[in-house]
Coordinates of C-alpha atoms in Angstrom, one line a residue:
Chain K
M296 CA 96.3 40.9 118.9
K297 CA 99.9 42.1 118.8
A298 CA 99.2 44.2 115.8
R299 CA 96.2 45.8 117.5
L300 CA 98.2 46.5 120.6
R301 CA 100.9 48.1 118.4
T302 CA 98.4 50.3 116.6
G303 CA 96.9 51.3 119.9
L304 CA 100.3 52.3 121.3
R305 CA 101.1 54.2 118.2
R306 CA 97.9 56.1 118.4
L307 CA 98.5 56.9 122.0
A308 CA 102.0 58.2 121.2
W309 CA 100.7 60.4 118.4
G310 CA 97.9 61.6 120.6
G311 CA 100.3 62.3 123.4
A312 CA 102.6 64.2 121.2
G313 CA 99.8 66.2 119.8
A314 CA 98.4 67.0 123.2
A315 CA 101.8 68.1 124.4
A316 CA 102.1 70.5 121.4
M317 CA 98.7 71.9 122.1
A318 CA 99.6 72.4 125.8
F319 CA 102.7 74.2 124.7
F320 CA 100.7 76.5 122.5
L321 CA 98.2 77.3 125.2
Y322 CA 100.6 77.5 128.1
P323 CA 101.5 81.2 127.7
F324 CA 97.9 82.2 128.1
L325 CA 98.1 81.3 131.8
G326 CA 100.0 84.6 132.0
L327 CA 96.5 86.3 131.7
L328 CA 95.7 85.0 135.2
T329 CA 98.6 86.8 136.8
P330 CA 97.3 89.2 139.5
V331 CA 98.4 92.6 138.3
G332 CA 95.6 94.7 139.8
P333 CA 92.4 95.8 138.1
W334 CA 92.5 95.8 134.3
Q335 CA 92.4 99.2 132.7
W336 CA 90.6 99.1 129.4
N337 CA 91.8 102.5 128.2
A338 CA 95.1 102.7 130.1
G339 CA 93.9 106.1 131.4
V340 CA 93.3 107.6 127.9
P341 CA 89.6 107.5 127.0
G342 CA 88.9 105.9 123.7
S343 CA 92.5 104.8 123.0
T344 CA 91.6 101.1 122.9
A345 CA 88.7 101.7 120.5
A346 CA 90.9 103.9 118.3
A347 CA 93.6 101.2 118.2
V348 CA 91.1 98.5 117.2
R349 CA 89.7 100.8 114.5
V350 CA 93.1 101.6 113.1
S351 CA 94.2 98.0 113.1
L352 CA 91.1 96.6 111.5
G353 CA 90.5 99.4 108.9
L354 CA 94.1 99.8 107.8
T355 CA 95.0 96.1 107.9
G356 CA 91.8 95.4 105.9
L357 CA 92.9 98.0 103.2
A358 CA 96.4 96.5 103.2
M359 CA 95.0 93.1 102.7
L360 CA 93.0 94.2 99.6
I361 CA 96.2 95.6 98.1
V362 CA 98.1 92.5 99.1
I363 CA 95.5 90.3 97.3
A364 CA 95.4 92.6 94.2
A365 CA 99.2 92.8 93.9
G366 CA 100.2 89.4 95.3
T367 CA 97.8 87.1 93.4
P368 CA 99.1 87.8 89.9
L369 CA 102.7 87.7 91.2
A370 CA 102.1 84.3 92.9
W371 CA 100.5 82.9 89.8
Q372 CA 103.4 84.2 87.7
L373 CA 105.9 82.6 90.2
S374 CA 104.1 79.3 90.1
R375 CA 104.6 79.1 86.3
Q376 CA 108.4 79.8 86.5
Q377 CA 111.0 77.1 86.4
G378 CA 114.7 76.9 87.1
W379 CA 116.8 80.1 87.5
R380 CA 114.0 82.3 86.4
R381 CA 112.0 81.2 89.4
W382 CA 114.8 81.9 91.8
L383 CA 115.3 85.3 90.2
W384 CA 111.6 86.1 90.7
E385 CA 111.5 84.7 94.2
A386 CA 114.6 86.4 95.6
P387 CA 113.1 89.9 96.2
V388 CA 110.0 88.2 97.8
L389 CA 112.2 86.2 100.2
L390 CA 114.3 89.2 100.9
S391 CA 111.3 91.1 102.3
M392 CA 110.6 88.1 104.6
L393 CA 114.1 87.5 105.8
L394 CA 114.8 91.0 107.1
P395 CA 114.2 91.4 110.8
P396 CA 111.2 93.7 111.2
L397 CA 113.2 96.4 113.0
A398 CA 115.8 96.5 110.2
L399 CA 113.0 96.7 107.7
G400 CA 111.4 99.5 109.6
L401 CA 114.6 101.5 109.6
L402 CA 115.1 100.9 105.9
L403 CA 111.5 101.9 105.1
A404 CA 111.9 105.0 107.3
L405 CA 115.1 106.0 105.6
S406 CA 113.9 105.3 102.1
L407 CA 110.4 106.6 102.4
G408 CA 110.6 109.0 105.3
P409 CA 110.6 112.8 105.1
G410 CA 114.4 112.9 104.7
S411 CA 114.2 110.9 101.4
G412 CA 113.6 112.2 97.9
L413 CA 110.4 110.3 97.5
G414 CA 109.2 111.3 101.0
R415 CA 109.9 115.0 100.2
M416 CA 108.1 114.8 96.9
L417 CA 105.0 113.1 98.5
L418 CA 105.1 115.7 101.3
R419 CA 104.9 118.4 98.7
L420 CA 101.7 116.7 97.5
G421 CA 100.5 116.8 101.1
L422 CA 101.1 113.1 101.8
E423 CA 103.0 112.4 104.9
T424 CA 105.2 109.3 104.8
S425 CA 106.1 109.1 108.4
N426 CA 103.8 108.6 111.3
S427 CA 100.8 108.6 109.0
R428 CA 98.1 106.1 107.8
L429 CA 100.0 105.9 104.5
A430 CA 103.2 104.8 106.3
F431 CA 101.1 102.3 108.3
V432 CA 99.6 100.7 105.2
V433 CA 102.8 100.6 103.2
T434 CA 104.6 99.0 106.1
Q435 CA 101.9 96.4 106.5
I436 CA 101.9 95.6 102.8
Y437 CA 105.6 95.2 102.8
V438 CA 105.7 92.8 105.8
S439 CA 102.8 90.6 104.7
L440 CA 103.0 90.5 100.9
G441 CA 105.9 88.0 100.8
Y442 CA 104.0 85.6 103.1
Y443 CA 100.9 85.8 100.9
V444 CA 102.9 85.4 97.7
I445 CA 104.8 82.4 98.8
A446 CA 101.7 80.6 100.2
A447 CA 99.6 81.5 97.2
R448 CA 102.4 80.3 94.8
A449 CA 102.3 76.9 96.6
A450 CA 98.5 76.9 96.1
F451 CA 98.8 77.6 92.4
A452 CA 101.7 75.2 91.9
G453 CA 99.7 72.4 93.5
L454 CA 96.9 72.6 90.9
D455 CA 96.5 70.0 88.2
S456 CA 97.3 71.9 85.0
E457 CA 95.0 69.6 83.1
W458 CA 92.0 71.6 84.2
E459 CA 93.5 74.8 82.7
T460 CA 94.4 73.0 79.5
T461 CA 90.8 71.7 79.2
A462 CA 89.5 75.2 79.8
A463 CA 91.8 76.5 77.1
L464 CA 90.6 73.8 74.7
L465 CA 87.0 74.8 75.4
G466 CA 87.8 78.3 74.1
Q467 CA 88.5 80.2 77.3
N468 CA 91.1 82.8 77.1
H469 CA 93.9 83.2 79.7
W470 CA 92.0 85.6 81.9
Q471 CA 88.7 83.6 81.7
T472 CA 90.7 80.4 82.6
F473 CA 92.4 82.1 85.5
R474 CA 89.1 83.6 86.8
R475 CA 86.8 80.6 86.2
V476 CA 89.2 77.6 86.8
T477 CA 92.5 78.5 88.5
L478 CA 91.1 80.8 91.2
P479 CA 88.3 78.6 92.3
L480 CA 90.5 75.6 92.4
A481 CA 93.2 77.4 94.4
R482 CA 90.6 79.0 96.8
L483 CA 91.6 77.0 99.8
G484 CA 95.3 77.7 99.5
L485 CA 94.6 81.4 98.8
A486 CA 92.5 81.6 101.9
A487 CA 95.3 80.1 103.9
A488 CA 97.7 82.6 102.3
L489 CA 95.5 85.5 103.2
S490 CA 95.1 84.3 106.8
L491 CA 98.9 84.2 107.1
A492 CA 99.3 87.7 105.6
W493 CA 96.5 89.0 107.8
V494 CA 98.0 87.7 111.0
R495 CA 101.5 88.8 110.0
A496 CA 100.3 92.4 109.2
L497 CA 97.9 92.8 112.2
G498 CA 100.6 91.7 114.7
E499 CA 103.5 93.7 113.1
F500 CA 105.3 95.8 115.7
G501 CA 109.1 96.0 115.0
A502 CA 108.8 97.9 111.6
I503 CA 105.6 99.8 112.4
V504 CA 106.9 101.2 115.6
I505 CA 109.5 103.0 113.5
T506 CA 107.5 104.0 110.5
A507 CA 104.1 104.6 112.0
Y508 CA 104.0 105.0 115.7
Y509 CA 101.0 107.1 114.8
P510 CA 98.2 106.2 114.1
S511 CA 98.8 103.6 116.8
G512 CA 97.5 100.1 115.8
M513 CA 97.0 97.5 118.4
P514 CA 100.6 96.2 118.8
V515 CA 101.9 99.8 119.2
Q516 CA 99.1 100.6 121.6
L517 CA 100.1 97.6 123.6
W518 CA 103.6 99.0 123.9
I519 CA 102.2 102.5 124.8
N520 CA 100.0 100.9 127.4
L521 CA 102.9 98.9 128.9
Q522 CA 104.9 102.1 129.3
D523 CA 102.0 104.1 130.4
S524 CA 100.1 101.9 132.9
G525 CA 102.1 98.7 133.0
L526 CA 100.4 95.3 132.9
P527 CA 96.9 96.4 133.9
G528 CA 96.7 98.4 130.7
V529 CA 98.1 95.6 128.6
M530 CA 96.0 92.6 129.6
P531 CA 92.6 93.8 128.2
L532 CA 94.2 94.8 124.9
L533 CA 95.8 91.3 124.7
V534 CA 92.4 89.6 125.0
L535 CA 90.9 92.0 122.5
F536 CA 93.7 91.4 120.1
L537 CA 93.1 87.7 120.2
L538 CA 89.3 88.2 119.7
I539 CA 90.0 90.4 116.7
A540 CA 92.9 88.6 115.0
L541 CA 91.3 85.1 115.1
P542 CA 87.9 85.4 113.3
L543 CA 89.2 86.3 109.9
P544 CA 91.7 83.4 109.5
W545 CA 89.0 81.0 110.9
A546 CA 86.3 82.4 108.7
A547 CA 88.5 82.3 105.6
Q548 CA 89.5 78.6 106.3
I549 CA 85.9 77.5 107.0
L550 CA 84.5 79.3 104.0
A551 CA 87.1 78.0 101.6
A552 CA 86.8 74.5 103.0
R553 CA 83.0 74.5 102.5
R554 CA 83.2 75.8 99.0
A555 CA 86.0 73.4 98.1
A556 CA 84.1 70.4 99.7
P557 CA 81.8 69.5 96.8
R558 CA 84.8 69.1 94.4
S559 CA 86.8 66.9 96.7
Chain N
M226 CA 88.9 88.4 94.6
P227 CA 90.3 91.7 93.3
N228 CA 88.4 91.6 90.0
K229 CA 85.1 91.6 91.9
L230 CA 86.0 94.6 94.0
S231 CA 84.2 97.7 92.6
I232 CA 86.0 101.0 92.5
S233 CA 83.4 102.3 95.0
V234 CA 84.5 99.8 97.7
W235 CA 88.1 100.9 97.2
A236 CA 87.2 104.6 97.4
A237 CA 85.1 104.0 100.5
L238 CA 87.9 102.1 102.2
I239 CA 90.5 104.8 101.3
T240 CA 88.1 107.5 102.6
L241 CA 87.2 105.6 105.7
T242 CA 90.8 104.8 106.7
G243 CA 92.0 108.2 105.6
V244 CA 95.2 106.8 103.9
G245 CA 95.3 109.7 101.5
Q246 CA 95.0 112.2 104.3
T247 CA 96.9 115.4 103.9
A248 CA 98.9 116.9 106.7
S249 CA 96.6 117.5 109.6
A250 CA 96.3 121.1 110.6
Q251 CA 96.5 120.9 114.3
R252 CA 98.9 118.2 115.2
V253 CA 102.2 118.6 116.9
Q254 CA 104.7 115.7 117.0
V255 CA 106.9 115.1 120.0
A256 CA 109.6 112.5 120.4
Y257 CA 110.1 111.8 124.1
A258 CA 111.9 109.5 126.5
G259 CA 109.8 106.4 127.2
S260 CA 109.6 107.1 130.9
M261 CA 107.4 110.1 130.1
T262 CA 104.6 108.1 128.4
A263 CA 102.1 108.4 131.3
V264 CA 102.4 112.1 131.9
M265 CA 102.3 112.7 128.1
N266 CA 99.3 110.5 127.5
R267 CA 97.2 111.3 130.5
G268 CA 98.4 114.6 131.9
L269 CA 100.0 116.9 129.3
G270 CA 98.3 115.5 126.2
P271 CA 94.7 116.5 127.2
A272 CA 95.9 119.8 128.6
I273 CA 97.7 120.7 125.4
R274 CA 94.6 119.9 123.5
R275 CA 92.5 122.2 125.8
D276 CA 95.0 125.1 126.2
L277 CA 96.8 125.2 122.9
R278 CA 94.2 123.4 120.7
L279 CA 97.0 121.1 119.4
R280 CA 96.8 117.4 119.1
L281 CA 99.8 115.8 120.7
E282 CA 101.3 112.9 118.7
G283 CA 104.0 111.4 120.8
R284 CA 106.7 108.8 120.1
A285 CA 107.9 107.3 123.3
Q286 CA 111.2 105.4 122.9
G287 CA 114.7 105.2 124.4
A288 CA 116.1 108.8 124.1
Y289 CA 119.4 107.8 122.5
G290 CA 117.6 105.8 119.8
L291 CA 115.3 108.8 119.2
A292 CA 118.3 111.1 118.9
H293 CA 119.9 108.9 116.3
F294 CA 116.6 108.6 114.4
I295 CA 116.3 112.4 114.3
T296 CA 119.8 113.0 113.1
S297 CA 119.5 110.2 110.4
G298 CA 116.4 111.8 109.0
A299 CA 114.3 108.7 109.7
I300 CA 111.8 110.7 111.8
R301 CA 111.1 114.4 111.8
P302 CA 109.2 115.4 114.9
D303 CA 108.6 119.0 116.0
L304 CA 109.9 118.7 119.5
F305 CA 112.4 116.4 121.2
I306 CA 112.3 115.8 124.9
C307 CA 114.9 113.6 126.7
I308 CA 116.3 112.9 130.1
T309 CA 120.0 113.7 130.8
P310 CA 122.0 115.9 128.5
G311 CA 123.6 113.0 126.5
P312 CA 120.9 112.3 123.9
M313 CA 120.2 116.1 123.5
R314 CA 123.9 116.7 122.8
I315 CA 123.7 114.3 119.8
V316 CA 120.9 116.3 118.3
L317 CA 122.5 119.7 119.1
R318 CA 125.9 118.7 117.7
A319 CA 124.4 117.4 114.5
G320 CA 122.7 120.8 114.1
F321 CA 119.2 119.5 114.4
A322 CA 118.4 121.8 117.3
R323 CA 120.0 125.1 118.5
R324 CA 119.1 125.2 122.1
A325 CA 117.5 122.9 124.6
R326 CA 115.6 124.1 127.6
P327 CA 115.3 122.3 130.9
I328 CA 111.6 121.6 131.6
A329 CA 111.7 119.3 134.6
R330 CA 113.8 117.1 136.8
T331 CA 113.4 113.7 138.4
Q332 CA 115.4 111.7 140.9
L333 CA 116.6 108.1 141.3
V334 CA 114.4 106.0 143.7
I335 CA 114.0 102.4 144.6
A336 CA 110.6 101.2 143.5
Y337 CA 109.3 97.9 145.0
S338 CA 106.5 95.5 144.5
A339 CA 103.5 95.5 146.8
H340 CA 103.5 91.7 146.4
S341 CA 107.1 91.3 147.6
R342 CA 107.9 89.6 150.8
F343 CA 110.2 92.6 151.4
A344 CA 107.4 95.2 150.9
K345 CA 106.8 95.5 154.7
L346 CA 110.4 96.3 155.3
F347 CA 110.5 99.0 152.6
Q348 CA 107.2 100.4 153.9
A349 CA 108.1 100.5 157.6
G350 CA 111.0 102.8 156.8
K351 CA 113.0 101.5 159.8
T352 CA 115.6 99.6 157.9
A353 CA 118.1 101.5 155.8
W354 CA 117.5 101.1 152.0
W355 CA 120.9 99.5 151.4
R356 CA 120.4 96.9 154.2
I357 CA 117.1 95.8 152.5
L358 CA 118.9 95.5 149.1
E359 CA 121.5 93.3 150.8
K360 CA 118.9 90.9 152.0
P361 CA 119.5 87.4 150.6
G362 CA 116.9 86.3 147.9
L363 CA 115.9 89.9 147.0
R364 CA 115.2 90.0 143.3
L365 CA 116.4 93.3 141.9
G366 CA 115.7 94.8 138.5
R367 CA 117.6 97.4 136.5
T368 CA 118.2 98.4 132.9
N369 CA 121.2 97.7 130.7
P370 CA 124.0 100.1 131.7
E371 CA 125.6 99.7 128.3
T372 CA 122.6 101.2 126.5
D373 CA 120.5 103.0 129.1
P374 CA 121.6 106.0 131.2
Q375 CA 119.3 104.9 134.0
G376 CA 121.2 101.6 134.2
R377 CA 124.5 103.5 134.4
N378 CA 123.2 106.0 136.9
F379 CA 122.1 103.2 139.2
L380 CA 125.5 101.5 139.1
L381 CA 127.2 104.8 139.8
M382 CA 124.8 105.4 142.7
L383 CA 125.6 102.0 144.2
R384 CA 129.4 102.7 143.9
A385 CA 129.0 106.2 145.5
A386 CA 126.9 104.5 148.3
G387 CA 129.6 101.9 148.8
Q388 CA 132.2 104.7 149.2
K389 CA 130.0 106.5 151.8
L390 CA 129.4 103.3 153.7
G391 CA 133.0 102.4 153.6
Q392 CA 132.1 99.1 151.7
P393 CA 134.0 99.1 148.5
Q394 CA 132.3 95.8 147.5
F395 CA 128.8 97.2 148.0
A396 CA 128.0 97.7 144.3
D397 CA 129.2 94.3 143.4
T398 CA 127.3 92.7 146.2
I399 CA 124.0 94.3 145.2
A400 CA 124.3 94.4 141.4
G401 CA 126.7 91.5 140.6
P402 CA 128.4 91.6 137.3
T403 CA 127.8 94.8 135.2
L404 CA 125.6 92.8 132.7
N405 CA 123.9 90.6 135.3
R406 CA 121.3 88.7 133.3
R407 CA 119.2 88.1 136.4
Q408 CA 118.7 91.8 136.9
I409 CA 118.7 93.4 133.5
Y410 CA 115.4 94.0 131.5
P411 CA 114.1 96.7 129.1
E412 CA 112.8 99.8 131.0
A413 CA 109.1 99.1 130.5
E414 CA 109.6 95.4 131.4
V415 CA 111.3 96.3 134.7
M416 CA 108.1 98.1 135.9
A417 CA 105.8 95.4 134.5
R418 CA 107.8 92.7 136.3
L419 CA 107.5 94.7 139.6
Q420 CA 103.7 94.9 139.0
A421 CA 103.5 91.2 138.4
G422 CA 105.6 90.5 141.6
Q423 CA 108.4 88.8 139.6
L424 CA 110.9 91.4 141.0
D425 CA 111.0 92.7 144.5
A426 CA 112.7 96.0 143.9
A427 CA 114.1 98.0 141.0
A428 CA 116.0 101.2 140.2
A429 CA 113.6 103.8 138.8
Y430 CA 113.1 107.5 138.1
Q431 CA 110.6 108.8 140.6
C432 CA 108.1 109.6 137.8
Q433 CA 107.8 105.9 136.8
P434 CA 106.4 104.4 140.0
V435 CA 104.3 107.5 140.5
A436 CA 102.6 107.0 137.1
L437 CA 102.0 103.3 137.7
G438 CA 100.9 103.6 141.3
L439 CA 103.8 101.5 142.5
P440 CA 105.3 102.1 146.0
Y441 CA 108.9 103.4 146.2
I442 CA 111.4 104.8 148.7
H443 CA 113.6 107.9 148.3
L444 CA 117.3 107.8 148.3
P445 CA 119.4 110.3 150.3
W446 CA 121.0 113.2 148.4
P447 CA 123.4 113.1 146.5
L448 CA 122.7 109.4 145.8
N449 CA 119.3 110.3 144.4
L450 CA 121.1 112.4 141.7
G451 CA 119.0 115.4 142.7
P452 CA 120.0 119.0 142.1
G453 CA 123.7 119.7 142.5
S454 CA 124.6 116.0 142.9
H455 CA 126.6 115.8 139.8
R456 CA 129.1 118.2 141.4
A457 CA 129.1 116.2 144.7
L458 CA 129.7 113.0 142.7
A459 CA 132.0 114.5 140.1
H460 CA 134.7 112.1 141.1
M461 CA 132.6 109.0 140.3
R462 CA 133.4 107.2 137.0
L463 CA 132.0 104.1 135.4
R464 CA 134.0 102.5 132.6
L465 CA 132.0 100.4 130.1
Q466 CA 133.2 99.2 126.8
G467 CA 136.1 101.6 126.8
K468 CA 134.0 104.6 127.6
S469 CA 134.0 106.5 130.8
Y470 CA 130.7 107.7 132.3
R471 CA 129.9 110.2 135.1
P472 CA 126.6 110.5 137.0
G473 CA 124.1 112.2 134.8
R474 CA 121.9 115.2 135.5
L475 CA 118.4 113.9 135.8
V476 CA 117.0 116.8 133.9
F477 CA 114.4 116.7 131.1
Y478 CA 115.5 118.9 128.2
A479 CA 113.2 120.0 125.4
A480 CA 114.3 121.4 122.1
V481 CA 112.5 122.6 119.0
L482 CA 114.0 120.8 116.0
T483 CA 115.4 122.9 113.1
R484 CA 113.6 120.6 110.6
A485 CA 110.3 120.6 112.5
P486 CA 107.3 120.4 110.1
H487 CA 105.5 122.7 112.5
P488 CA 108.1 125.0 114.2
R489 CA 105.7 127.6 115.4
R490 CA 103.5 125.0 117.1
A491 CA 106.7 123.4 118.6
R492 CA 107.8 126.8 120.0
R493 CA 104.3 127.4 121.5
L494 CA 104.4 124.0 123.1
L495 CA 107.8 124.5 124.6
H496 CA 106.8 127.9 126.1
W497 CA 103.7 126.3 127.5
L498 CA 105.7 123.4 129.1
L499 CA 107.5 126.0 131.2
R500 CA 104.3 127.7 132.4
P501 CA 102.7 126.9 135.8
M502 CA 99.8 124.8 134.3
A503 CA 102.2 122.3 132.7
Q504 CA 104.6 122.4 135.6
S505 CA 101.8 121.5 138.0
I506 CA 100.8 118.6 135.8
L507 CA 104.4 117.4 135.7
H508 CA 104.6 117.8 139.5
H509 CA 101.4 115.7 139.9
Y510 CA 103.1 112.9 137.9
G511 CA 106.2 112.8 140.1
Y512 CA 108.5 115.4 138.3
D513 CA 110.3 118.1 140.1
A514 CA 110.9 121.7 138.9
A515 CA 114.0 122.1 136.8
A516 CA 115.0 125.2 138.9
G517 CA 118.8 125.8 138.7
A518 CA 119.3 123.6 135.6
R519 CA 120.9 125.5 132.6
S520 CA 119.9 125.4 129.0
L521 CA 122.1 123.4 126.6
P522 CA 124.5 124.1 125.0

């Protein structure tokens, strides 16, 4: 009886703590109920909201493809390193994540902008490296790649290497093993890594506002609307931002969980 | 996974998103003071497109920050527009512009929240502005005087008002300590908090409440820092972090930058900004004509 009571109390305490954390997460959304006057969907500029959504989705999508292509092999490589070699490989990745976004934006603008050697060279080829789609995508890749790599490394590192050994014994080469065994096994972790990178890139403001004020993605458009029309121009974009940012991480998690389910 | 992505998907995405785009033929990039966002986005931008067939790409930020970005080479706009001569002088001294033309002027006002319990007092116009600001419980907003000229100008205005009223403690009564954390917010946030009713009143340039549809009251000359006020208030000084500041001229200056990617477009735009069409748009958004203001340097 006593034991049951104790279990019940413990459950109640855990449940209470969980509910408090949930309430904490949801509390700021009460701000959406603030009476700020009629919401302005385009903050006085026709089509600006649709353009910001298009820019954010299209360019972040492209950035994510590059992040996957560049980050997956790096993460796998990192997961196979031990000791000082691992720290050496990880240091630049962590460096990209530790920099405050504003500092990163300034560094990117100085090293890649029109005043830099590389920027001048690319400009001669007709590619603008400041306030352009190129600058937007490069900044997004830089801010999100580290998150993807670290999460994906953990996913690879958590795999049982026996599966890979078995595949190798069955005559599969490195690439075949990676493609047919490692990737499917790590799918759930990779989906989580991609979700993290997506959210990080989509919400990036501090660095992008320096390197690519144009084309304005949703976070910069939020800032423009705040300066242009104040809160009535910000509220609708906030809601839209949530509706757009959430589906991919959710879908990725659900899809990965479903496919992983038969194996578990 | 990347190995399954065909080249055609990549090509389609790159084309769709236009990452490899070359320099657009008709854009003109303008870095301007954040307080001009509304007039640029809604007023001047569409008119520039119509009249000059140029696509305005603006960058609205704090003017001092922009000036430093420009002189460091981090950004390379065609035209730079700022308020007060300070930020423009940074650009001029570094050789990034040769001459800055005055294009408009504004004045210091007190914006207030329509939701405020003091709104009726402001609206009625029977109580002096300084008496309302003195009311206990009034939540006042202003920008950081250490980083923002508007914040400095407001403190200087309060001190000048104190002198005129014969109340040397007036500025301290209203503003409290220089960096009063109950009053200081970033520029865009001050206006947002007024809209949300979290502040009762705030220092503002006239163009800001006009653009947001917020109510405001005028200040008497020379406290509004209108034309000629910098001479009338020439004796006023504000010392902050070892530097001495005087009341600024609330004039908007525009300069074509020497490293502009599109100098010809920038010159066309600057000339257009001085013409009646642009001036009437500026007027509509709460800006005054810059008559009497001189070019820099």
